[in-house]
Each structure stands twice: as C-alpha cells, then as structure tokens.
Amino acid sequence: MSSTGAGSPHPAPRPRLARDPGTGPSARRRPLAAPRAHRSNALHPGAWWLWALGLGTAASRTTNPLLLALLIAVAGYVVAARRTSAPWARSYGAFVKLGLAVIGIRLLFAVFLGSPIPGTHLLVTLPEVPLPAWAQGVRIGGRVTVEGLVFALYDGLKLAALLICVGAANALASPARLLKSLPGALYEAGVAVVVAMTFAPNLIADVRRLRAARRLRGRPDKGLRGLAQVGLPVLEGALERSVALAAAMDARGYGRTAEVPAAVRRVTAMLTLGGLVGVCAGTYGLLTADGARYGLTVLLAGVAAALGGLWLGGRRSVRTRYRPDVWGVRAWLVAASGAAVAAVMIRAGSYDPSALAPGVVPLAAPTLPLWPAAGVLLGLLPAFVAPAPPLAETPSKEAS
C-alpha cells in the first residue's frame, strides 16, 4: 500500500517550502521604517518663531536686493533641511508664491499709478487720466521710468522677504505645540491666532487632495472650470472643520476662568497695557535712528512689565499642560542665530546706511556689503543644530 493513500495511518508529510528571508519571526521583528525622533529631542516651536522674526527684522532694515535675496535663500535652505512631512509644513510654497504676487502687484502699481521717484530713463508713456483738484499727488498713467520700476522692485522684494520669513516659521513650528507653550493669560487669544495660522495650510491640503481626486477620475483640475468645481468642496470642508472645532472647544471648557481679586485684575491690566506700550515704543526707537538712545531701555522695561502682567493674568486661566516642551540648548542656539542676524543688520544700518538702502537716482547696480552678508549667513545655524526631521514611514524591500 502506498504511503500516500487516503487510508494510510501515516500521511505523507507536506512539502517544505523555501523560507522567504522577508517572512518569519525574525522578519516580524525587523522595523519597517526608520525610527522616529524622540519627542524630547524636538525643537521648541517658539525658537523657530524667534529665528524667523530675527530674519524678518533684518529684512525690514534694508532694501538692498542682494541682501534680501540672501535672506530668502537662507530661510529656504533651513526650511528644506528641517521641514517635516506634516500638512501644515507644506504651506511654505504658498508663501513664496504670495511673495512673488506681491512683487508683481507692486510693479503694476508703479506702472499705472506712478512712482514718487523722479527718473531720466523713460521707458514708456501711458495715457494719463485727469483727476480733480482734491486728488493732487495721485495720478493714473503718465511717464514710466526705469528708476521708478527699480524702486518698486526693491520695495516689493522687501515685502516678499517678510512674507517668506513668516512662511518659514509657519512651516517649521507646529501651531498646536506653539499654542501649548503660550502663557495662560494669552490662551484665548492664542487659540484664535493658531486657528488663523492653520487656515492656510489646511486649505492648501484640501485643494491638493481634491485636485488629485479629480485627476484620478479624469476630470479637469486647472483653469476656471477646475477652480470653480474645486472651490465648493473646499468651502464645505472648511465649514465642517469649523463646526467640529467649535464643538471640541466647547467640550473642553474653552473660556473657563477662575475667580481672582479685583486688585489683582487692575494690576494685571496696568502691567500688560503699560508693557505693550513700552514694547511698541522701544521697538520704534530701535527701528529709527533718532530713538536709538532710549529704544533698548524702554523695550526691556516694557518686556519686563508685560511678562509680569502675563504671569498675574495666568492665574485666571484654569488649564494644565501635558508633557510641556522643553527649551533646551538647541532652542537657545536657533533663537540666538535669528537675533544675531537682526543685530548685525541694525548695527550696519547705523554706520553704513547707504549700503543697506542703495539709491536708484542716479541708477547704479547694488553692491553686496561684506559684514551684513556675513551676519545674514548666521541664520543658517538652525540647519545644522536643529534636530533632523523624522523619516517618512516606508515599507522595506523585503516586506514589499
């Protein structure tokens, strides 16, 4: 009787298959992706905003296109090196496009509304619209000179650099973690600011998702027709997200306050308002040449008073923090790099203002000042000291 018969008391053993190196207990223990960075190693979101504000302050002190282009390049390099794959981190491209749009709009204003800069290199003469006597100083059409366009380009590039610096902070710092790091007195205002900050990233993510879905279905996703058919679902998603956010805030007791004495409330209001006035006056003094003597003193006094008011005002906010972010050495280095860029640019504006604001009459090519450019390069420090973003989770070749 054959051993393979159905009535055999000893059935034939099943053939052994070749073991796949990607299967088995050892394969199950093999990680499918690179390990994520530990949360305690993540950089404090406030450090990114201080770094970006330092770059923005430097951009506000100059109209030199070479320095502004260098600031934009520094911000872009840091974002490319330390940006994560989170949805809110994809908004940097939108800020760059917005900056380009600002430059184009500024040039259009210079062409059709004129420029205060007198020029001798005539480019074109447009038909001028006559205006009433009360609109003196305003014109529509007329002479368009090269000097006026160059001045408008410098001015538009300055605004674009400010927008790109804000976009860099928005792409690098988590809005939710930034809200958690705010003092208790600013919690309600911080929620409103964070909701406003996350509106653009969420909107961009919805547009990309809907355009990809339309492309998969063979429908147009460009032009006026595609924009009209994508706009309604995006608006519907924004309304649904706002309703869900309102319900979540109500369930978590948003706006709940504790009872504090009336004297404490009055002292808090005086310190906060006085501190904010001092910060505004000190900042104005630092940004102007006439107030450089008293600007730093008033600014420090205003910051101290505002911090005292925020500390007292935090007693009204009943809230706790789960696993608060730690301000470590890397956060100090990142924030200090932005402050160093701003300090170098402010100092350069006091002893060589012509290098930071090149003239256009007579028309001449701008030059790159050495020390301000070296100070701008200090903004590259976060690309080397900040923790690297975690790798995306992708399956290994064996699992595939």
XYZ file of C-alpha atoms in Angstrom:
400
model
C 0.000 0.000 0.000
C 1.316 3.345 -0.912
C 2.101 5.712 1.922
C 0.198 8.433 0.177
C -3.142 6.684 0.190
C -6.161 8.151 1.828
C -6.449 5.312 4.345
C -2.803 5.298 5.343
C -2.255 5.703 9.095
C 0.819 7.809 8.393
C 0.012 10.511 5.830
C 2.837 11.862 3.791
C 4.416 14.989 5.203
C 3.685 18.237 3.453
C 6.461 19.506 1.238
C 8.558 22.175 2.932
C 8.574 25.473 1.140
C 11.653 27.581 0.831
C 11.745 30.124 3.632
C 11.413 33.654 2.438
C 14.005 35.846 4.109
C 11.335 38.511 4.459
C 8.970 36.271 6.459
C 9.114 34.510 9.786
C 9.569 35.687 13.355
C 12.812 37.444 12.597
C 11.141 39.407 9.807
C 8.322 40.439 12.106
C 10.842 41.944 14.486
C 12.534 43.855 11.697
C 11.449 47.515 11.678
C 9.716 48.640 8.522
C 10.845 52.229 8.797
C 13.480 54.352 10.373
C 12.697 55.159 13.995
C 11.088 58.485 14.636
C 12.927 61.160 16.554
C 12.113 61.172 20.244
C 9.683 63.898 21.201
C 12.020 65.280 23.838
C 14.538 65.865 21.057
C 12.110 68.085 19.115
C 12.848 71.802 18.972
C 10.641 74.244 20.847
C 8.280 75.980 18.379
C 8.958 79.385 19.931
C 12.602 79.122 18.866
C 11.573 78.846 15.219
C 9.382 81.929 15.506
C 12.130 83.947 17.198
C 14.543 82.890 14.455
C 12.059 83.888 11.732
C 11.277 87.205 13.443
C 15.012 87.940 13.542
C 15.251 87.355 9.799
C 12.143 89.476 9.252
C 13.621 92.316 11.316
C 16.770 92.165 9.200
C 14.661 92.256 6.028
C 12.776 95.320 7.278
C 16.051 97.235 7.712
C 17.258 97.018 4.108
C 16.142 97.422 0.507
C 19.344 96.011 -0.943
C 18.133 93.290 -3.340
C 21.285 91.202 -2.845
C 20.841 91.093 0.933
C 17.117 90.391 0.583
C 17.804 87.565 -1.859
C 20.370 86.179 0.581
C 17.826 86.291 3.422
C 15.284 84.461 1.260
C 17.883 81.844 0.321
C 18.835 81.305 3.978
C 15.198 80.852 5.004
C 14.567 78.473 2.109
C 17.613 76.342 2.882
C 16.669 75.959 6.550
C 13.100 75.046 5.622
C 14.308 72.455 3.090
C 16.690 70.941 5.641
C 14.435 70.856 8.715
C 10.853 70.757 7.438
C 8.756 67.737 8.410
C 6.079 65.972 6.381
C 3.195 67.417 8.425
C 0.318 69.040 6.470
C 0.989 72.487 7.946
C 4.625 72.236 6.819
C 3.595 72.349 3.165
C 2.442 75.970 3.304
C 5.892 77.399 2.599
C 5.400 77.183 -1.157
C 2.183 79.174 -0.866
C 4.005 81.969 0.978
C 6.682 82.030 -1.733
C 4.012 82.354 -4.415
C 2.331 85.079 -2.368
C 5.641 86.946 -2.194
C 6.022 86.737 -5.973
C 2.469 88.032 -6.340
C 3.295 90.971 -4.043
C 6.276 91.874 -6.216
C 4.107 91.752 -9.347
C 1.365 93.883 -7.770
C 3.927 96.446 -6.585
C 5.329 96.723 -10.110
C 1.828 97.136 -11.562
C 1.109 99.938 -9.099
C 4.322 101.666 -10.134
C 3.345 101.413 -13.799
C -0.286 102.515 -13.617
C -0.286 104.733 -10.500
C 3.111 106.310 -10.898
C 6.137 106.451 -8.632
C 7.451 109.228 -6.360
C 10.963 108.641 -7.681
C 11.934 111.052 -10.455
C 13.741 109.366 -13.295
C 15.508 110.311 -16.501
C 15.430 106.918 -18.259
C 11.979 106.985 -19.841
C 10.575 103.549 -20.580
C 7.045 104.272 -21.835
C 4.415 106.985 -21.598
C 0.881 105.833 -20.806
C -2.282 107.885 -21.345
C -2.892 109.900 -18.183
C -6.373 110.130 -16.665
C -7.284 113.652 -15.472
C -8.178 113.781 -11.777
C -9.930 116.509 -9.702
C -8.036 119.112 -7.709
C -8.560 117.342 -4.370
C -6.603 114.324 -5.692
C -3.334 116.188 -6.103
C -0.305 113.951 -5.809
C -2.153 110.977 -7.272
C -2.049 110.123 -10.940
C -3.189 107.307 -13.180
C -0.969 106.681 -16.160
C 1.752 109.019 -17.342
C 5.502 108.519 -17.560
C 7.033 105.202 -16.558
C 10.754 105.368 -15.847
C 13.330 102.692 -15.179
C 14.226 104.300 -11.850
C 10.614 104.082 -10.667
C 10.375 100.410 -11.617
C 13.657 99.590 -9.883
C 12.493 101.347 -6.719
C 9.194 99.419 -6.846
C 11.108 96.162 -7.338
C 13.251 96.827 -4.258
C 10.187 97.716 -2.201
C 8.231 94.658 -3.365
C 11.192 92.368 -2.705
C 11.353 93.682 0.851
C 7.680 92.820 1.453
C 8.161 89.417 -0.175
C 11.105 88.650 2.126
C 8.961 89.461 5.170
C 6.223 87.124 3.953
C 8.692 84.337 3.238
C 10.190 84.642 6.737
C 6.707 84.277 8.241
C 6.077 81.316 5.944
C 9.297 79.681 7.116
C 8.179 79.908 10.752
C 4.750 78.584 9.810
C 6.325 75.592 8.038
C 8.808 74.732 10.787
C 6.867 75.342 14.023
C 3.851 73.240 14.960
C 0.900 75.587 15.672
C -0.611 73.217 18.245
C 2.652 72.935 20.186
C 3.103 76.689 19.998
C -0.347 77.199 21.495
C 0.503 74.828 24.333
C 3.624 76.859 25.106
C 1.785 80.182 25.472
C 1.160 81.670 28.921
C -2.246 81.093 30.453
C -3.237 84.751 30.051
C -2.813 84.505 26.268
C -4.557 81.180 25.832
C -7.826 82.538 24.378
C -6.025 84.939 22.040
C -3.547 82.205 21.160
C -6.330 79.849 20.115
C -7.670 82.464 17.711
C -4.197 83.090 16.291
C -3.475 79.370 15.868
C -6.812 78.806 14.140
C -5.984 81.662 11.767
C -2.481 80.293 11.168
C -3.703 76.783 10.383
C -6.369 78.022 7.970
C -3.985 78.418 5.031
C -2.190 75.036 5.460
C -5.483 73.164 5.818
C -6.911 74.971 2.811
C -3.870 74.083 0.703
C -4.067 70.443 1.810
C -7.763 70.284 0.855
C -7.093 71.804 -2.571
C -4.295 69.318 -3.269
C -6.412 66.376 -2.152
C -9.382 67.409 -4.297
C -7.234 68.113 -7.357
C -5.585 64.710 -7.046
C -9.014 63.051 -6.779
C -10.218 64.874 -9.891
C -7.125 63.839 -11.830
C -7.695 60.193 -10.878
C -11.256 60.468 -12.196
C -10.110 62.061 -15.454
C -11.685 65.424 -14.730
C -10.048 68.813 -15.294
C -8.295 70.334 -12.277
C -6.894 73.509 -13.840
C -8.352 76.659 -15.273
C -11.504 78.486 -14.253
C -13.673 75.385 -14.616
C -11.468 73.283 -12.371
C -11.162 76.096 -9.840
C -14.934 76.551 -9.678
C -15.577 72.847 -9.190
C -12.875 72.549 -6.504
C -13.874 75.698 -4.610
C -17.261 74.440 -3.361
C -15.914 71.210 -1.762
C -13.095 73.205 -0.175
C -15.595 75.657 1.306
C -17.738 72.789 2.564
C -14.716 71.160 4.219
C -13.748 74.455 5.884
C -17.273 74.837 7.313
C -17.292 71.263 8.610
C -13.873 71.773 10.198
C -15.020 74.990 11.888
C -18.122 73.269 13.331
C -16.011 70.376 14.628
C -13.519 72.811 16.137
C -16.281 74.747 17.891
C -17.693 71.532 19.341
C -14.267 70.412 20.537
C -13.604 73.796 22.182
C -16.969 73.730 23.932
C -16.387 70.167 25.165
C -13.013 71.152 26.621
C -14.381 74.122 28.556
C -12.921 76.893 26.396
C -13.218 80.301 28.052
C -13.424 78.999 31.611
C -11.856 81.390 34.123
C -11.131 81.340 37.838
C -12.067 83.976 40.410
C -9.291 86.431 41.310
C -9.428 89.613 43.458
C -10.307 92.895 41.769
C -6.972 94.467 42.785
C -5.079 91.704 41.018
C -7.129 92.269 37.859
C -6.396 96.005 37.894
C -2.667 95.486 38.438
C -2.629 92.885 35.675
C -4.315 95.252 33.227
C -1.939 98.113 34.083
C 1.171 95.978 33.740
C 0.030 94.365 30.495
C -1.061 97.592 28.783
C 1.968 99.514 30.045
C 4.285 96.729 28.951
C 2.791 96.585 25.468
C 3.099 100.352 25.093
C 6.719 100.124 26.232
C 7.438 97.317 23.760
C 5.925 99.322 20.895
C 7.817 102.494 21.858
C 11.093 100.624 22.326
C 10.728 98.793 19.022
C 10.010 102.068 17.243
C 13.082 103.578 18.867
C 15.277 100.710 17.689
C 13.950 100.903 14.136
C 14.566 104.651 13.854
C 17.876 106.436 14.025
C 16.641 109.190 16.374
C 15.376 106.862 19.089
C 18.353 104.510 19.254
C 19.452 106.040 22.584
C 16.333 105.191 24.563
C 14.902 102.355 22.456
C 16.647 99.426 24.142
C 15.934 100.655 27.696
C 12.238 101.243 27.012
C 11.971 97.912 25.220
C 13.465 95.957 28.129
C 11.249 97.757 30.657
C 8.174 97.068 28.524
C 9.051 93.383 28.170
C 9.524 93.061 31.954
C 6.190 94.753 32.687
C 4.377 92.657 30.052
C 5.816 89.425 31.457
C 4.689 90.417 34.957
C 1.200 91.149 33.689
C 1.052 87.848 31.829
C 2.174 85.980 34.927
C -0.532 87.583 37.041
C -3.118 87.144 34.296
C -2.338 83.453 34.060
C -3.961 82.938 37.461
C -7.387 83.365 35.841
C -6.800 80.595 33.313
C -7.507 77.145 34.769
C -5.550 74.829 32.497
C -2.788 72.253 32.685
C -0.042 71.211 30.266
C 0.594 67.607 29.332
C 4.263 66.925 28.565
C 5.342 70.564 28.071
C 8.045 71.328 25.524
C 11.489 71.940 26.982
C 13.536 74.959 25.956
C 16.945 73.380 25.547
C 20.357 74.338 24.247
C 19.345 73.870 20.622
C 16.402 76.226 21.060
C 18.734 78.859 22.508
C 21.095 78.477 19.532
C 18.294 78.742 16.966
C 16.763 81.803 18.617
C 20.200 83.393 19.058
C 21.014 82.952 15.367
C 17.933 84.955 14.360
C 18.688 87.627 16.956
C 22.286 87.837 15.697
C 21.109 88.412 12.126
C 18.827 91.231 13.275
C 21.526 92.779 15.494
C 24.131 92.774 12.727
C 21.701 94.392 10.283
C 20.649 97.072 12.789
C 24.282 97.812 13.581
C 25.172 98.010 9.896
C 22.346 100.472 9.318
C 23.805 102.841 11.915
C 27.302 103.141 10.436
C 26.717 102.471 6.702
C 23.079 103.135 5.772
C 23.836 103.645 2.080
C 24.926 100.005 1.732
C 21.574 98.772 3.068
C 19.462 101.207 1.041
C 21.032 101.603 -2.405
C 19.812 104.608 -4.341
C 18.171 104.486 -7.707
C 18.851 108.099 -8.720
C 21.310 108.012 -10.367
C 20.712 104.440 -11.451
C 23.519 102.122 -10.312
C 23.993 98.423 -9.691
C 23.690 97.435 -5.985
C 26.722 96.063 -4.173
C 26.853 93.331 -1.557
C 28.235 94.666 1.761
C 30.557 92.173 3.411
C 29.654 92.345 7.107
C 25.854 92.416 6.698
C 26.093 89.462 4.310
C 28.203 87.549 6.829
C 25.624 88.350 9.504
C 22.811 87.019 7.312
C 24.708 83.739 6.914
C 24.448 83.273 10.692
C 20.820 82.409 10.025
C 21.953 79.084 8.548
C 22.818 77.770 12.017
C 19.420 76.044 12.573
C 20.052 73.848 9.538
C 22.930 72.217 11.462
C 21.985 72.416 15.161
C 18.231 71.759 14.989
C 17.161 68.095 15.184
C 16.655 66.408 11.832
C 13.039 65.665 10.876
C 11.923 62.023 11.171
C 11.996 59.950 8.014
C 8.742 59.031 6.366
C 7.442 55.593 7.181
C 8.066 53.469 4.086
C 7.992 49.658 3.979
C 11.242 47.819 3.392
C 12.047 45.920 0.236
C 11.580 42.572 1.924
C 8.085 43.420 3.133
C 7.219 44.701 -0.332
